[in-house]
Amino acid sequence: MKNDRFLRALRREPVDCTPVWIMRQAGRYLPEYRATRARAGSFLALAKTPELACEVTLQPLERFELDAAILFSDILTVPDAMGLGLYFVEGEGPKFERPVRSAADVARLAVPDIGAELGYVTDAVSLIRRELDGRVPLIGFSGSPWTLACYMVEGGSSDNFARIKAMMYDDPATLHRLLDVVTQAVIAYLAAQREAGAQALQIFDTWGGVLAPAMYREFSLRYLTRIAQELPRGEGGNRTPLILFGKGNAPHLEALADSGAEGIGVDWSVTLEEARRRTGGRVALQGNLDPAVLFASPERIRSEAAAVLQSYGPGPGHVFNLGHGITPDVKPDHLKALVDAVHELSRTAP
Ligand code: CP3
């Protein structure tokens, strides 16, 4: 491995400077991504063709000195493989042809055969590893059971989560059966990505923050913890690190630090100083610049990056990232200003 600062930071070992990668680093803000997507015909065709998924995974690494690559795919490949029929409507985001609405719908679900249904993902992972040739580590990922269940029950994006919350309050046993089968699928999916060559794994719990605290513990945290405990990841220095990213997870940092995961990804609603104090050095922290800072001038981006580094403070265990994904309207030069600032400002004397 030519550059292992990302993996070292997750192990809370000393680094020459703070590693940085960006959620959604391969995406629509890059003209070369838009060109490859146009060639593929659609986002799903792009994600389902390993050669093209590999190409867009590597694009941001050509422009920026990023310290990790992330597999180009989507969290909704898992429910798609479970037979829900994923499709995208321009301007409306993801949708399912067959959402899960009843106890009978849940009873019909099974853990997908990863090789048969998601082989395009593991093929992309192997290909990307080969093309990276040790340049930086490759991150694999999955949605969290709760976040995947949100899309499966709502049938797409939602602003109030009316259907899944009605199920949660009126028929919690059915929702737990759904979360159980999705958890088994996520474990099999992440294990397969690891087998194919993913060197770190991240779970996106995009919607955990919409839950009241007791509900978060019962319907999101419980399943995140189960994954952290049950996912086979190896032992000692070779253990594949797991990062739990959650939008709005700040109220639960103490519990997340006890889940068994190596890293916790946080949004910008909490300072890293507070997050570090509350997690007591038990985990590495990833984050947490407000993605909207990238709309400001390069000078302001640099000073805000300095503020995040300063908030984390000295010592190992920080992976710099945004507090959520980069948005499609960011200028690529602004991301370059951020990545370079993180490395320059955090470099320690040799
Ligand atoms: O970080 C990366 O570079 C890896 C790629 C990645 C994508 N989606 C590519 C993508 C990752 C990690 C995701 C995760 C994902 N997908 C999440 C969790 C994200 C988070 O930050 O919390 C969610 C909720 C989804 C579901 C999904 N897929 C949505 C809501 C959308 C956007 C739809 C829209 O029209 O805006 C997608 C599509 C998608 N996934 C795009 C990309 C680059 C845009 C597709 C396009 O090219 O049109």
mmCIF file of C-alpha atoms and ligand atoms in Angstrom:
data_model
loop_
_atom_site.group_PDB
_atom_site.id
_atom_site.type_symbol
_atom_site.label_atom_id
_atom_site.label_comp_id
_atom_site.label_asym_id
_atom_site.label_seq_id
_atom_site.Cartn_x
_atom_site.Cartn_y
_atom_site.Cartn_z
ATOM 1 C CA MET A 1 0.000 0.000 0.000
ATOM 2 C CA LYS A 2 1.576 3.281 -1.131
ATOM 3 C CA ASN A 3 -0.685 5.486 0.988
ATOM 4 C CA ASP A 4 -2.176 3.916 4.109
ATOM 5 C CA ARG A 5 -2.892 7.022 6.202
ATOM 6 C CA PHE A 6 -6.638 6.407 6.020
ATOM 7 C CA LEU A 7 -6.285 2.879 7.474
ATOM 8 C CA ARG A 8 -3.733 4.085 10.034
ATOM 9 C CA ALA A 9 -6.075 6.848 11.216
ATOM 10 C CA LEU A 10 -8.899 4.318 11.625
ATOM 11 C CA ARG A 11 -6.557 2.228 13.798
ATOM 12 C CA ARG A 12 -5.748 5.464 15.715
ATOM 13 C CA GLU A 13 -2.068 5.213 14.757
ATOM 14 C CA PRO A 14 0.107 8.295 14.060
ATOM 15 C CA VAL A 15 -0.030 9.745 10.522
ATOM 16 C CA ASP A 16 2.108 12.287 8.610
ATOM 17 C CA CYS A 17 -1.019 14.338 7.903
ATOM 18 C CA THR A 18 -4.770 13.906 8.298
ATOM 19 C CA PRO A 19 -6.281 11.613 5.644
ATOM 20 C CA VAL A 20 -9.244 12.923 3.668
ATOM 21 C CA TRP A 21 -11.894 11.442 1.404
ATOM 22 C CA ILE A 22 -15.305 12.827 0.517
ATOM 23 C CA MET A 23 -18.691 11.139 0.641
ATOM 24 C CA ARG A 24 -20.048 11.030 -2.952
ATOM 25 C CA GLN A 25 -16.608 11.983 -4.284
ATOM 26 C CA ALA A 26 -17.498 10.303 -7.587
ATOM 27 C CA GLY A 27 -20.599 12.114 -8.763
ATOM 28 C CA ARG A 28 -22.395 14.744 -10.754
ATOM 29 C CA TYR A 29 -20.227 17.730 -9.710
ATOM 30 C CA LEU A 30 -17.489 16.220 -11.959
ATOM 31 C CA PRO A 31 -17.919 16.791 -15.725
ATOM 32 C CA GLU A 32 -16.042 13.548 -16.439
ATOM 33 C CA TYR A 33 -18.619 11.672 -14.293
ATOM 34 C CA ARG A 34 -21.465 13.236 -16.288
ATOM 35 C CA ALA A 35 -19.736 12.167 -19.510
ATOM 36 C CA THR A 36 -19.351 8.524 -18.407
ATOM 37 C CA ARG A 37 -22.942 8.484 -17.129
ATOM 38 C CA ALA A 38 -24.153 9.765 -20.525
ATOM 39 C CA ARG A 39 -22.193 6.975 -22.223
ATOM 40 C CA ALA A 40 -23.752 4.403 -19.861
ATOM 41 C CA GLY A 41 -27.253 5.741 -20.592
ATOM 42 C CA SER A 42 -28.431 5.834 -16.972
ATOM 43 C CA PHE A 43 -27.179 5.837 -13.402
ATOM 44 C CA LEU A 44 -28.234 2.200 -12.924
ATOM 45 C CA ALA A 45 -26.509 1.044 -16.112
ATOM 46 C CA LEU A 46 -23.377 2.822 -14.859
ATOM 47 C CA ALA A 47 -23.578 1.187 -11.426
ATOM 48 C CA LYS A 48 -24.290 -2.263 -12.906
ATOM 49 C CA THR A 49 -21.367 -2.260 -15.401
ATOM 50 C CA PRO A 50 -18.141 -3.035 -13.457
ATOM 51 C CA GLU A 51 -15.815 -1.404 -16.049
ATOM 52 C CA LEU A 52 -17.778 1.862 -15.923
ATOM 53 C CA ALA A 53 -18.231 1.760 -12.127
ATOM 54 C CA CYS A 54 -14.450 1.315 -11.885
ATOM 55 C CA GLU A 55 -13.831 4.222 -14.259
ATOM 56 C CA VAL A 56 -15.935 6.682 -12.229
ATOM 57 C CA THR A 57 -14.548 5.415 -8.901
ATOM 58 C CA LEU A 58 -11.063 6.432 -10.074
ATOM 59 C CA GLN A 59 -12.029 9.822 -11.587
ATOM 60 C CA PRO A 60 -11.829 11.916 -8.386
ATOM 61 C CA LEU A 61 -8.415 10.362 -7.564
ATOM 62 C CA GLU A 62 -7.013 11.770 -10.815
ATOM 63 C CA ARG A 63 -7.963 15.305 -9.797
ATOM 64 C CA PHE A 64 -7.500 15.374 -6.021
ATOM 65 C CA GLU A 65 -4.983 13.915 -3.566
ATOM 66 C CA LEU A 66 -7.627 11.800 -1.855
ATOM 67 C CA ASP A 67 -6.517 9.184 0.673
ATOM 68 C CA ALA A 68 -9.206 6.592 -0.122
ATOM 69 C CA ALA A 69 -11.384 5.434 -3.000
ATOM 70 C CA ILE A 70 -15.015 4.468 -2.455
ATOM 71 C CA LEU A 71 -16.739 1.873 -4.585
ATOM 72 C CA PHE A 72 -19.146 3.523 -7.010
ATOM 73 C CA SER A 73 -22.530 1.936 -6.398
ATOM 74 C CA ASP A 74 -25.678 2.712 -4.416
ATOM 75 C CA ILE A 75 -27.168 1.622 -1.102
ATOM 76 C CA LEU A 76 -30.377 0.542 -2.859
ATOM 77 C CA THR A 77 -28.715 -2.346 -4.743
ATOM 78 C CA VAL A 78 -29.593 -4.598 -1.763
ATOM 79 C CA PRO A 79 -33.403 -4.115 -1.836
ATOM 80 C CA ASP A 80 -33.174 -4.315 -5.644
ATOM 81 C CA ALA A 81 -31.505 -7.733 -5.258
ATOM 82 C CA MET A 82 -34.323 -8.715 -2.876
ATOM 83 C CA GLY A 83 -36.778 -8.285 -5.761
ATOM 84 C CA LEU A 84 -38.223 -4.794 -5.130
ATOM 85 C CA GLY A 85 -37.424 -3.466 -8.626
ATOM 86 C CA LEU A 86 -35.286 -0.300 -8.271
ATOM 87 C CA TYR A 87 -35.687 2.475 -10.823
ATOM 88 C CA PHE A 88 -34.884 6.186 -10.971
ATOM 89 C CA VAL A 89 -37.185 8.965 -12.144
ATOM 90 C CA GLU A 90 -35.274 12.067 -13.311
ATOM 91 C CA GLY A 91 -35.643 14.756 -10.647
ATOM 92 C CA GLU A 92 -37.514 12.500 -8.186
ATOM 93 C CA GLY A 93 -34.778 10.132 -7.083
ATOM 94 C CA PRO A 94 -35.030 6.404 -6.442
ATOM 95 C CA LYS A 95 -38.281 4.391 -6.526
ATOM 96 C CA PHE A 96 -39.310 0.756 -6.057
ATOM 97 C CA GLU A 97 -41.837 -1.037 -8.273
ATOM 98 C CA ARG A 98 -42.796 -3.375 -5.423
ATOM 99 C CA PRO A 99 -42.511 -1.617 -2.043
ATOM 100 C CA VAL A 100 -42.920 -3.553 1.218
ATOM 101 C CA ARG A 101 -46.199 -2.522 2.857
ATOM 102 C CA SER A 102 -47.585 -5.475 4.851
ATOM 103 C CA ALA A 103 -46.611 -8.410 7.062
ATOM 104 C CA ALA A 104 -47.215 -10.656 4.011
ATOM 105 C CA ASP A 105 -44.787 -8.546 1.912
ATOM 106 C CA VAL A 106 -42.162 -8.891 4.668
ATOM 107 C CA ALA A 107 -42.721 -12.660 4.945
ATOM 108 C CA ARG A 108 -41.914 -13.066 1.231
ATOM 109 C CA LEU A 109 -38.469 -11.423 1.568
ATOM 110 C CA ALA A 110 -35.302 -13.519 1.680
ATOM 111 C CA VAL A 111 -31.577 -12.827 1.930
ATOM 112 C CA PRO A 112 -30.432 -12.512 -1.699
ATOM 113 C CA ASP A 113 -27.836 -14.808 -3.258
ATOM 114 C CA ILE A 114 -24.997 -12.265 -3.380
ATOM 115 C CA GLY A 115 -23.061 -14.036 -6.156
ATOM 116 C CA ALA A 116 -26.125 -14.323 -8.397
ATOM 117 C CA GLU A 117 -27.826 -10.964 -7.691
ATOM 118 C CA LEU A 118 -24.967 -8.653 -6.700
ATOM 119 C CA GLY A 119 -22.034 -10.141 -8.606
ATOM 120 C CA TYR A 120 -21.731 -6.869 -10.545
ATOM 121 C CA VAL A 121 -20.789 -5.174 -7.242
ATOM 122 C CA THR A 122 -18.163 -7.713 -6.178
ATOM 123 C CA ASP A 123 -16.804 -7.731 -9.766
ATOM 124 C CA ALA A 124 -16.472 -3.931 -9.583
ATOM 125 C CA VAL A 125 -14.650 -4.215 -6.229
ATOM 126 C CA SER A 126 -12.088 -6.700 -7.627
ATOM 127 C CA LEU A 127 -11.562 -4.621 -10.758
ATOM 128 C CA ILE A 128 -11.111 -1.371 -8.803
ATOM 129 C CA ARG A 129 -8.611 -3.051 -6.467
ATOM 130 C CA ARG A 130 -6.625 -4.218 -9.485
ATOM 131 C CA GLU A 131 -6.689 -0.760 -11.114
ATOM 132 C CA LEU A 132 -5.813 1.045 -7.874
ATOM 133 C CA ASP A 133 -2.704 -1.103 -7.620
ATOM 134 C CA GLY A 134 -2.171 -0.151 -3.960
ATOM 135 C CA ARG A 135 -2.399 3.605 -4.526
ATOM 136 C CA VAL A 136 -4.973 4.138 -1.751
ATOM 137 C CA PRO A 137 -7.339 1.799 0.125
ATOM 138 C CA LEU A 138 -10.778 0.961 -1.265
ATOM 139 C CA ILE A 139 -13.896 1.485 0.845
ATOM 140 C CA GLY A 140 -16.938 -0.766 0.353
ATOM 141 C CA PHE A 141 -20.324 0.233 1.727
ATOM 142 C CA SER A 142 -23.934 -0.554 2.459
ATOM 143 C CA GLY A 143 -26.991 1.287 3.723
ATOM 144 C CA SER A 144 -28.004 0.660 7.328
ATOM 145 C CA PRO A 145 -30.960 -1.677 7.891
ATOM 146 C CA TRP A 146 -33.139 1.233 9.111
ATOM 147 C CA THR A 147 -32.258 3.477 6.135
ATOM 148 C CA LEU A 148 -32.826 0.655 3.630
ATOM 149 C CA ALA A 149 -36.147 -0.194 5.312
ATOM 150 C CA CYS A 150 -37.196 3.473 4.939
ATOM 151 C CA TYR A 151 -36.842 3.258 1.139
ATOM 152 C CA MET A 152 -38.347 -0.256 1.005
ATOM 153 C CA VAL A 153 -41.504 0.714 2.913
ATOM 154 C CA GLU A 154 -41.937 4.255 1.562
ATOM 155 C CA GLY A 155 -41.216 3.063 -1.996
ATOM 156 C CA GLY A 156 -38.779 5.943 -2.538
ATOM 157 C CA SER A 157 -37.666 9.161 -0.865
ATOM 158 C CA SER A 158 -39.998 10.655 1.734
ATOM 159 C CA ASP A 159 -40.267 13.893 3.710
ATOM 160 C CA ASN A 160 -42.237 12.531 6.667
ATOM 161 C CA PHE A 161 -41.617 8.735 6.722
ATOM 162 C CA ALA A 162 -45.355 8.295 7.334
ATOM 163 C CA ARG A 163 -45.603 4.664 6.227
ATOM 164 C CA ILE A 164 -42.569 3.250 7.994
ATOM 165 C CA LYS A 165 -43.287 5.203 11.194
ATOM 166 C CA ALA A 166 -46.906 3.990 11.195
ATOM 167 C CA MET A 167 -45.551 0.425 10.893
ATOM 168 C CA MET A 168 -43.016 1.131 13.667
ATOM 169 C CA TYR A 169 -45.672 2.326 16.119
ATOM 170 C CA ASP A 170 -48.588 0.015 15.142
ATOM 171 C CA ASP A 171 -46.828 -3.200 14.112
ATOM 172 C CA PRO A 172 -43.266 -3.180 15.483
ATOM 173 C CA ALA A 173 -42.987 -6.985 15.169
ATOM 174 C CA THR A 174 -43.340 -6.753 11.374
ATOM 175 C CA LEU A 175 -40.771 -3.962 11.174
ATOM 176 C CA HIS A 176 -38.357 -6.010 13.308
ATOM 177 C CA ARG A 177 -38.801 -8.985 10.940
ATOM 178 C CA LEU A 178 -38.010 -6.676 8.005
ATOM 179 C CA LEU A 179 -34.952 -5.216 9.770
ATOM 180 C CA ASP A 180 -33.773 -8.719 10.665
ATOM 181 C CA VAL A 181 -33.760 -10.004 7.071
ATOM 182 C CA VAL A 182 -32.204 -6.757 5.793
ATOM 183 C CA THR A 183 -29.494 -7.022 8.493
ATOM 184 C CA GLN A 184 -28.652 -10.555 7.340
ATOM 185 C CA ALA A 185 -28.491 -9.288 3.737
ATOM 186 C CA VAL A 186 -26.237 -6.350 4.712
ATOM 187 C CA ILE A 187 -23.867 -8.681 6.587
ATOM 188 C CA ALA A 188 -23.635 -11.056 3.595
ATOM 189 C CA TYR A 189 -23.195 -8.106 1.200
ATOM 190 C CA LEU A 190 -20.415 -6.418 3.208
ATOM 191 C CA ALA A 191 -18.678 -9.771 3.791
ATOM 192 C CA ALA A 192 -18.712 -10.353 0.000
ATOM 193 C CA GLN A 193 -17.267 -6.876 -0.691
ATOM 194 C CA ARG A 194 -14.521 -7.581 1.847
ATOM 195 C CA GLU A 195 -13.784 -10.969 0.231
ATOM 196 C CA ALA A 196 -13.586 -9.227 -3.159
ATOM 197 C CA GLY A 197 -11.009 -6.750 -1.824
ATOM 198 C CA ALA A 198 -12.678 -3.882 0.066
ATOM 199 C CA GLN A 199 -10.175 -2.711 2.731
ATOM 200 C CA ALA A 200 -12.619 -0.715 4.874
ATOM 201 C CA LEU A 201 -16.409 -0.753 5.089
ATOM 202 C CA GLN A 202 -18.850 2.066 5.759
ATOM 203 C CA ILE A 203 -22.525 1.915 6.650
ATOM 204 C CA PHE A 204 -24.678 4.912 5.672
ATOM 205 C CA ASP A 205 -27.459 5.471 8.201
ATOM 206 C CA THR A 206 -28.817 8.484 6.357
ATOM 207 C CA TRP A 207 -32.203 8.478 8.124
ATOM 208 C CA GLY A 208 -31.414 7.349 11.702
ATOM 209 C CA GLY A 209 -31.663 10.991 12.761
ATOM 210 C CA VAL A 210 -35.410 11.140 12.031
ATOM 211 C CA LEU A 211 -36.079 8.823 14.980
ATOM 212 C CA ALA A 212 -36.871 9.776 18.586
ATOM 213 C CA PRO A 213 -34.092 8.536 20.913
ATOM 214 C CA ALA A 214 -35.826 5.379 22.183
ATOM 215 C CA MET A 215 -36.879 4.491 18.632
ATOM 216 C CA TYR A 216 -33.345 5.091 17.330
ATOM 217 C CA ARG A 217 -31.980 2.625 19.876
ATOM 218 C CA GLU A 218 -34.601 -0.014 19.098
ATOM 219 C CA PHE A 219 -34.864 0.282 15.294
ATOM 220 C CA SER A 220 -31.479 1.590 14.112
ATOM 221 C CA LEU A 221 -28.696 1.259 16.705
ATOM 222 C CA ARG A 222 -29.621 -2.326 17.644
ATOM 223 C CA TYR A 223 -29.082 -3.478 14.042
ATOM 224 C CA LEU A 224 -25.936 -1.376 13.508
ATOM 225 C CA THR A 225 -24.484 -3.016 16.625
ATOM 226 C CA ARG A 226 -25.468 -6.458 15.379
ATOM 227 C CA ILE A 227 -23.604 -5.835 12.111
ATOM 228 C CA ALA A 228 -20.531 -4.537 13.968
ATOM 229 C CA GLN A 229 -20.562 -7.678 16.140
ATOM 230 C CA GLU A 230 -21.451 -10.334 13.546
ATOM 231 C CA LEU A 231 -19.704 -9.181 10.369
ATOM 232 C CA PRO A 232 -16.520 -11.262 9.924
ATOM 233 C CA ARG A 233 -13.641 -8.775 9.605
ATOM 234 C CA GLY A 234 -10.476 -10.617 10.666
ATOM 235 C CA GLU A 235 -8.314 -10.012 13.701
ATOM 236 C CA GLY A 236 -5.610 -7.700 15.021
ATOM 237 C CA GLY A 237 -3.771 -5.302 12.711
ATOM 238 C CA ASN A 238 -5.357 -6.923 9.655
ATOM 239 C CA ARG A 239 -8.911 -6.372 10.866
ATOM 240 C CA THR A 240 -11.037 -4.630 8.221
ATOM 241 C CA PRO A 241 -12.283 -1.412 9.850
ATOM 242 C CA LEU A 242 -15.989 -0.582 9.908
ATOM 243 C CA ILE A 243 -17.232 3.040 9.919
ATOM 244 C CA LEU A 244 -20.773 3.842 11.018
ATOM 245 C CA PHE A 245 -21.846 7.116 9.395
ATOM 246 C CA GLY A 246 -25.131 8.576 10.537
ATOM 247 C CA LYS A 247 -26.820 11.829 9.686
ATOM 248 C CA GLY A 248 -28.094 13.190 12.998
ATOM 249 C CA ASN A 249 -26.371 10.529 15.118
ATOM 250 C CA ALA A 250 -24.827 13.037 17.586
ATOM 251 C CA PRO A 251 -27.216 12.238 20.478
ATOM 252 C CA HIS A 252 -26.016 8.614 20.364
ATOM 253 C CA LEU A 253 -22.224 8.909 20.148
ATOM 254 C CA GLU A 254 -21.519 7.120 23.436
ATOM 255 C CA ALA A 255 -23.601 4.099 22.383
ATOM 256 C CA LEU A 256 -22.119 4.087 18.870
ATOM 257 C CA ALA A 257 -18.610 4.068 20.353
ATOM 258 C CA ASP A 258 -19.561 0.869 22.209
ATOM 259 C CA SER A 259 -21.002 -0.855 19.107
ATOM 260 C CA GLY A 260 -17.767 -2.567 18.100
ATOM 261 C CA ALA A 261 -17.162 -0.351 15.032
ATOM 262 C CA GLU A 262 -13.698 1.198 14.551
ATOM 263 C CA GLY A 263 -14.928 4.559 13.230
ATOM 264 C CA ILE A 264 -17.932 6.826 13.663
ATOM 265 C CA GLY A 265 -18.881 9.328 10.940
ATOM 266 C CA VAL A 266 -20.640 12.453 12.193
ATOM 267 C CA ASP A 267 -22.404 15.403 10.572
ATOM 268 C CA TRP A 268 -21.724 19.083 11.378
ATOM 269 C CA SER A 269 -24.348 19.371 14.133
ATOM 270 C CA VAL A 270 -21.695 18.428 16.716
ATOM 271 C CA THR A 271 -18.103 19.655 17.080
ATOM 272 C CA LEU A 272 -15.376 17.033 16.771
ATOM 273 C CA GLU A 273 -14.045 18.275 20.112
ATOM 274 C CA GLU A 274 -17.319 17.268 21.788
ATOM 275 C CA ALA A 275 -17.587 14.029 19.780
ATOM 276 C CA ARG A 276 -14.041 13.086 20.786
ATOM 277 C CA ARG A 277 -14.685 13.829 24.444
ATOM 278 C CA ARG A 278 -17.909 11.799 24.471
ATOM 279 C CA THR A 279 -16.417 8.799 22.645
ATOM 280 C CA GLY A 280 -13.348 8.840 24.904
ATOM 281 C CA GLY A 281 -10.759 7.708 22.320
ATOM 282 C CA ARG A 282 -12.549 4.359 21.860
ATOM 283 C CA VAL A 283 -13.119 4.979 18.115
ATOM 284 C CA ALA A 284 -11.745 7.034 15.240
ATOM 285 C CA LEU A 285 -13.926 9.964 14.136
ATOM 286 C CA GLN A 286 -14.747 10.874 10.540
ATOM 287 C CA GLY A 287 -16.084 14.240 9.426
ATOM 288 C CA ASN A 288 -17.453 16.784 9.659
ATOM 289 C CA LEU A 289 -17.319 19.922 7.510
ATOM 290 C CA ASP A 290 -20.698 21.354 6.472
ATOM 291 C CA PRO A 291 -20.884 20.449 2.736
ATOM 292 C CA ALA A 292 -22.207 23.982 2.021
ATOM 293 C CA VAL A 293 -18.784 25.416 2.948
ATOM 294 C CA LEU A 294 -17.737 24.274 -0.554
ATOM 295 C CA PHE A 295 -19.900 27.079 -1.991
ATOM 296 C CA ALA A 296 -17.708 29.665 -0.232
ATOM 297 C CA SER A 297 -14.398 31.065 -1.529
ATOM 298 C CA PRO A 298 -11.246 28.879 -1.490
ATOM 299 C CA GLU A 299 -9.847 31.129 1.306
ATOM 300 C CA ARG A 300 -12.914 30.559 3.477
ATOM 301 C CA ILE A 301 -12.873 26.807 2.670
ATOM 302 C CA ARG A 302 -9.293 26.733 3.973
ATOM 303 C CA SER A 303 -10.120 28.508 7.226
ATOM 304 C CA GLU A 304 -13.151 26.262 7.832
ATOM 305 C CA ALA A 305 -10.969 23.178 7.207
ATOM 306 C CA ALA A 306 -8.526 24.577 9.777
ATOM 307 C CA ALA A 307 -11.387 24.972 12.261
ATOM 308 C CA VAL A 308 -12.432 21.313 11.852
ATOM 309 C CA LEU A 309 -8.810 20.130 12.294
ATOM 310 C CA GLN A 310 -8.412 22.332 15.337
ATOM 311 C CA SER A 311 -11.674 21.112 16.829
ATOM 312 C CA TYR A 312 -10.467 17.493 16.618
ATOM 313 C CA GLY A 313 -7.163 18.603 18.137
ATOM 314 C CA PRO A 314 -3.799 16.864 18.290
ATOM 315 C CA GLY A 315 -3.285 13.110 18.253
ATOM 316 C CA PRO A 316 -4.388 10.322 15.970
ATOM 317 C CA GLY A 317 -7.824 9.034 15.008
ATOM 318 C CA HIS A 318 -9.260 11.672 12.652
ATOM 319 C CA VAL A 319 -10.374 11.023 9.078
ATOM 320 C CA PHE A 320 -11.373 14.299 7.435
ATOM 321 C CA ASN A 321 -14.629 14.253 5.428
ATOM 322 C CA LEU A 322 -17.728 16.342 4.935
ATOM 323 C CA GLY A 323 -20.603 15.841 7.362
ATOM 324 C CA HIS A 324 -22.665 14.493 4.438
ATOM 325 C CA GLY A 325 -22.237 13.937 0.701
ATOM 326 C CA ILE A 326 -20.891 16.570 -1.700
ATOM 327 C CA THR A 327 -23.688 18.202 -3.731
ATOM 328 C CA PRO A 328 -23.854 18.243 -7.565
ATOM 329 C CA ASP A 329 -23.458 22.053 -7.844
ATOM 330 C CA VAL A 330 -19.984 22.305 -6.218
ATOM 331 C CA LYS A 331 -17.077 23.556 -8.358
ATOM 332 C CA PRO A 332 -14.353 20.868 -8.547
ATOM 333 C CA ASP A 333 -11.651 23.514 -7.851
ATOM 334 C CA HIS A 334 -13.249 24.206 -4.497
ATOM 335 C CA LEU A 335 -12.890 20.555 -3.533
ATOM 336 C CA LYS A 336 -9.232 20.709 -4.580
ATOM 337 C CA ALA A 337 -8.775 23.707 -2.265
ATOM 338 C CA LEU A 338 -10.265 21.678 0.598
ATOM 339 C CA VAL A 339 -8.238 18.488 0.058
ATOM 340 C CA ASP A 340 -4.952 20.391 -0.295
ATOM 341 C CA ALA A 341 -5.739 22.544 2.771
ATOM 342 C CA VAL A 342 -6.414 19.472 4.946
ATOM 343 C CA HIS A 343 -3.039 17.956 4.055
ATOM 344 C CA GLU A 344 -1.047 21.198 4.358
ATOM 345 C CA LEU A 345 -2.601 22.382 7.605
ATOM 346 C CA SER A 346 -2.326 19.030 9.374
ATOM 347 C CA ARG A 347 1.187 18.031 8.294
ATOM 348 C CA THR A 348 3.353 17.215 11.277
ATOM 349 C CA ALA A 349 7.115 17.788 11.370
ATOM 350 C CA PRO A 350 8.985 14.746 9.966
HETATM 351 O O1 CP3 B 1 -19.598 8.196 -2.144
HETATM 352 C C1 CP3 B 1 -19.500 7.772 -3.317
HETATM 353 O O2 CP3 B 1 -18.863 8.404 -4.208
HETATM 354 C C2 CP3 B 1 -20.057 6.396 -3.659
HETATM 355 C C3 CP3 B 1 -21.265 6.369 -4.383
HETATM 356 C C4 CP3 B 1 -22.622 6.480 -3.699
HETATM 357 C C5 CP3 B 1 -23.789 6.809 -4.427
HETATM 358 N N1 CP3 B 1 -24.862 6.691 -3.605
HETATM 359 C C6 CP3 B 1 -23.811 7.172 -5.850
HETATM 360 C C7 CP3 B 1 -24.994 7.852 -6.390
HETATM 361 C C8 CP3 B 1 -23.021 6.227 -2.383
HETATM 362 C C9 CP3 B 1 -22.167 5.893 -1.169
HETATM 363 C C10 CP3 B 1 -24.453 6.355 -2.338
HETATM 364 C C11 CP3 B 1 -25.259 6.111 -1.127
HETATM 365 C C12 CP3 B 1 -26.691 6.453 -1.113
HETATM 366 N N2 CP3 B 1 -27.618 6.245 -2.104
HETATM 367 C C13 CP3 B 1 -27.368 6.970 0.006
HETATM 368 C C14 CP3 B 1 -26.732 7.289 1.330
HETATM 369 C C15 CP3 B 1 -26.052 8.582 1.116
HETATM 370 C C16 CP3 B 1 -25.792 9.468 2.288
HETATM 371 O O3 CP3 B 1 -24.923 10.329 2.047
HETATM 372 O O4 CP3 B 1 -26.359 9.395 3.368
HETATM 373 C C17 CP3 B 1 -28.713 7.149 -0.358
HETATM 374 C C18 CP3 B 1 -29.805 7.720 0.521
HETATM 375 C C19 CP3 B 1 -28.868 6.656 -1.684
HETATM 376 C C20 CP3 B 1 -30.126 6.583 -2.484
HETATM 377 C C21 CP3 B 1 -29.993 7.468 -3.663
HETATM 378 N N3 CP3 B 1 -29.274 7.134 -4.789
HETATM 379 C C22 CP3 B 1 -30.445 8.805 -3.807
HETATM 380 C C23 CP3 B 1 -31.272 9.562 -2.785
HETATM 381 C C24 CP3 B 1 -29.979 9.272 -5.050
HETATM 382 C C25 CP3 B 1 -30.091 10.658 -5.640
HETATM 383 C C26 CP3 B 1 -31.193 10.778 -6.620
HETATM 384 C C27 CP3 B 1 -31.180 12.128 -7.314
HETATM 385 O O5 CP3 B 1 -31.700 12.168 -8.429
HETATM 386 O O6 CP3 B 1 -30.657 13.114 -6.759
HETATM 387 C C28 CP3 B 1 -29.250 8.208 -5.643
HETATM 388 C C29 CP3 B 1 -28.580 8.231 -6.956
HETATM 389 C C30 CP3 B 1 -27.100 8.339 -6.899
HETATM 390 N N4 CP3 B 1 -26.302 7.511 -6.171
HETATM 391 C C31 CP3 B 1 -26.286 9.261 -7.618
HETATM 392 C C32 CP3 B 1 -24.958 8.949 -7.314
HETATM 393 C C33 CP3 B 1 -23.715 9.595 -7.852
HETATM 394 C C34 CP3 B 1 -26.772 10.326 -8.597
HETATM 395 C C35 CP3 B 1 -27.220 9.558 -9.783
HETATM 396 C C36 CP3 B 1 -27.042 10.264 -11.096
HETATM 397 O O7 CP3 B 1 -25.941 10.159 -11.693
HETATM 398 O O8 CP3 B 1 -28.036 10.838 -11.556
#
